[in-house]
Amino acid sequence: MEEQIKKKLTEELEATHVEVVDKSEGCGGKFEVVVVSPKFSGLSLLKRHRLVNNTLKEELKSIHAFSQKTFTQEQWDFKMKEGVCKGGCTWVKM
């Protein structure tokens, strides 16, 4: 399911960066995602999350826990440039 989620987010949201982590210890029912997309520009956090949820509408039917972090490209670049998450954010793979 990880690859299916990643592929769908990448293609439908034109994401430039997607991380999908299965936190379910094998059952496939708990996921964390990080999505960077130009489609998030100008959208509130709530609207971004709704966009992700709508994109994964079918997949979410079989997932019991779903956490997401959504960024515009500018926000992501700033975080990476400033090292905001180096060593402090478990969701960023450095």
mmCIF file of C-alpha atoms in Angstrom:
data_model
loop_
_atom_site.group_PDB
_atom_site.id
_atom_site.type_symbol
_atom_site.label_atom_id
_atom_site.label_comp_id
_atom_site.label_asym_id
_atom_site.label_seq_id
_atom_site.Cartn_x
_atom_site.Cartn_y
_atom_site.Cartn_z
ATOM 1 C CA MET A 1 0.000 0.000 0.000
ATOM 2 C CA GLU A 2 2.943 2.372 0.652
ATOM 3 C CA GLU A 3 3.930 2.448 -3.004
ATOM 4 C CA GLN A 4 0.305 2.841 -4.126
ATOM 5 C CA ILE A 5 -0.144 5.857 -1.831
ATOM 6 C CA LYS A 6 3.144 7.399 -2.950
ATOM 7 C CA LYS A 7 2.347 6.917 -6.640
ATOM 8 C CA LYS A 8 -1.136 8.381 -6.342
ATOM 9 C CA LEU A 9 0.007 11.449 -4.383
ATOM 10 C CA THR A 10 2.909 12.037 -6.755
ATOM 11 C CA GLU A 11 0.812 11.784 -9.894
ATOM 12 C CA GLU A 12 -2.452 13.434 -8.857
ATOM 13 C CA LEU A 13 -0.973 16.234 -6.766
ATOM 14 C CA GLU A 14 2.056 16.708 -9.015
ATOM 15 C CA ALA A 15 4.114 16.322 -5.846
ATOM 16 C CA THR A 16 7.812 17.071 -5.967
ATOM 17 C CA HIS A 17 8.502 15.137 -2.769
ATOM 18 C CA VAL A 18 6.484 12.372 -1.104
ATOM 19 C CA GLU A 19 7.374 10.255 1.899
ATOM 20 C CA VAL A 20 5.113 7.437 3.042
ATOM 21 C CA VAL A 21 5.897 5.560 6.239
ATOM 22 C CA ASP A 22 3.954 2.483 7.334
ATOM 23 C CA LYS A 23 3.714 2.809 11.129
ATOM 24 C CA SER A 24 1.381 -0.157 11.558
ATOM 25 C CA GLU A 25 3.983 -2.814 12.312
ATOM 26 C CA GLY A 26 2.821 -4.978 9.434
ATOM 27 C CA CYS A 27 -0.961 -4.643 9.297
ATOM 28 C CA GLY A 28 -0.884 -1.758 6.791
ATOM 29 C CA GLY A 29 -3.484 0.292 8.616
ATOM 30 C CA LYS A 30 -1.433 3.211 9.947
ATOM 31 C CA PHE A 31 0.490 5.641 7.739
ATOM 32 C CA GLU A 32 2.343 8.936 7.971
ATOM 33 C CA VAL A 33 2.930 10.998 4.838
ATOM 34 C CA VAL A 34 4.857 14.113 3.921
ATOM 35 C CA VAL A 35 3.762 15.766 0.678
ATOM 36 C CA VAL A 36 5.309 18.736 -1.115
ATOM 37 C CA SER A 37 3.190 20.023 -3.980
ATOM 38 C CA PRO A 38 2.767 23.190 -6.026
ATOM 39 C CA LYS A 39 -0.990 22.549 -5.806
ATOM 40 C CA PHE A 40 -0.829 23.562 -2.133
ATOM 41 C CA SER A 41 0.165 27.144 -2.946
ATOM 42 C CA GLY A 42 -2.426 29.572 -1.635
ATOM 43 C CA LEU A 43 -4.368 26.872 0.237
ATOM 44 C CA SER A 44 -4.931 26.774 3.973
ATOM 45 C CA LEU A 45 -3.661 23.772 5.905
ATOM 46 C CA LEU A 46 -7.209 22.438 6.169
ATOM 47 C CA LYS A 47 -7.729 22.686 2.399
ATOM 48 C CA ARG A 48 -4.401 20.943 1.759
ATOM 49 C CA HIS A 49 -5.386 18.079 4.042
ATOM 50 C CA ARG A 50 -8.783 17.823 2.381
ATOM 51 C CA LEU A 51 -7.063 17.660 -1.009
ATOM 52 C CA VAL A 52 -4.832 14.807 0.179
ATOM 53 C CA ASN A 53 -7.773 13.011 1.788
ATOM 54 C CA ASN A 54 -9.852 13.341 -1.370
ATOM 55 C CA THR A 55 -6.945 12.043 -3.462
ATOM 56 C CA LEU A 56 -6.657 8.984 -1.213
ATOM 57 C CA LYS A 57 -10.405 8.521 -0.705
ATOM 58 C CA GLU A 58 -10.383 4.827 -1.649
ATOM 59 C CA GLU A 59 -7.174 3.994 0.220
ATOM 60 C CA LEU A 60 -8.388 5.687 3.400
ATOM 61 C CA LYS A 61 -11.316 3.268 3.591
ATOM 62 C CA SER A 62 -8.911 0.556 4.757
ATOM 63 C CA ILE A 63 -6.585 2.748 6.851
ATOM 64 C CA HIS A 64 -7.447 3.320 10.505
ATOM 65 C CA ALA A 65 -4.792 5.968 11.282
ATOM 66 C CA PHE A 66 -3.446 8.570 8.866
ATOM 67 C CA SER A 67 -1.142 11.490 9.628
ATOM 68 C CA GLN A 68 -0.057 14.041 7.039
ATOM 69 C CA LYS A 69 2.295 16.967 6.750
ATOM 70 C CA THR A 70 1.790 19.145 3.689
ATOM 71 C CA PHE A 71 4.108 21.830 2.334
ATOM 72 C CA THR A 72 4.365 24.154 -0.616
ATOM 73 C CA GLN A 73 7.659 23.933 -2.481
ATOM 74 C CA GLU A 74 8.723 27.247 -0.939
ATOM 75 C CA GLN A 75 8.012 26.028 2.606
ATOM 76 C CA TRP A 76 9.891 22.800 1.990
ATOM 77 C CA ASP A 77 12.892 24.563 0.465
ATOM 78 C CA PHE A 78 13.055 26.903 3.459
ATOM 79 C CA LYS A 79 12.941 23.988 5.902
ATOM 80 C CA MET A 80 15.706 22.180 4.055
ATOM 81 C CA LYS A 81 17.856 25.292 3.559
ATOM 82 C CA GLU A 82 17.596 26.390 7.164
ATOM 83 C CA GLY A 83 18.030 22.877 8.484
ATOM 84 C CA VAL A 84 14.874 23.319 10.528
ATOM 85 C CA CYS A 85 14.324 19.578 10.762
ATOM 86 C CA LYS A 86 17.844 18.186 10.789
ATOM 87 C CA GLY A 87 18.033 15.871 13.748
ATOM 88 C CA GLY A 88 14.694 17.018 15.138
ATOM 89 C CA CYS A 89 11.942 15.830 12.827
ATOM 90 C CA THR A 90 11.484 12.090 12.564
ATOM 91 C CA TRP A 91 9.448 12.453 9.375
ATOM 92 C CA VAL A 92 12.334 13.909 7.352
ATOM 93 C CA LYS A 93 14.787 11.355 6.013
ATOM 94 C CA MET A 94 18.195 12.986 5.844
#
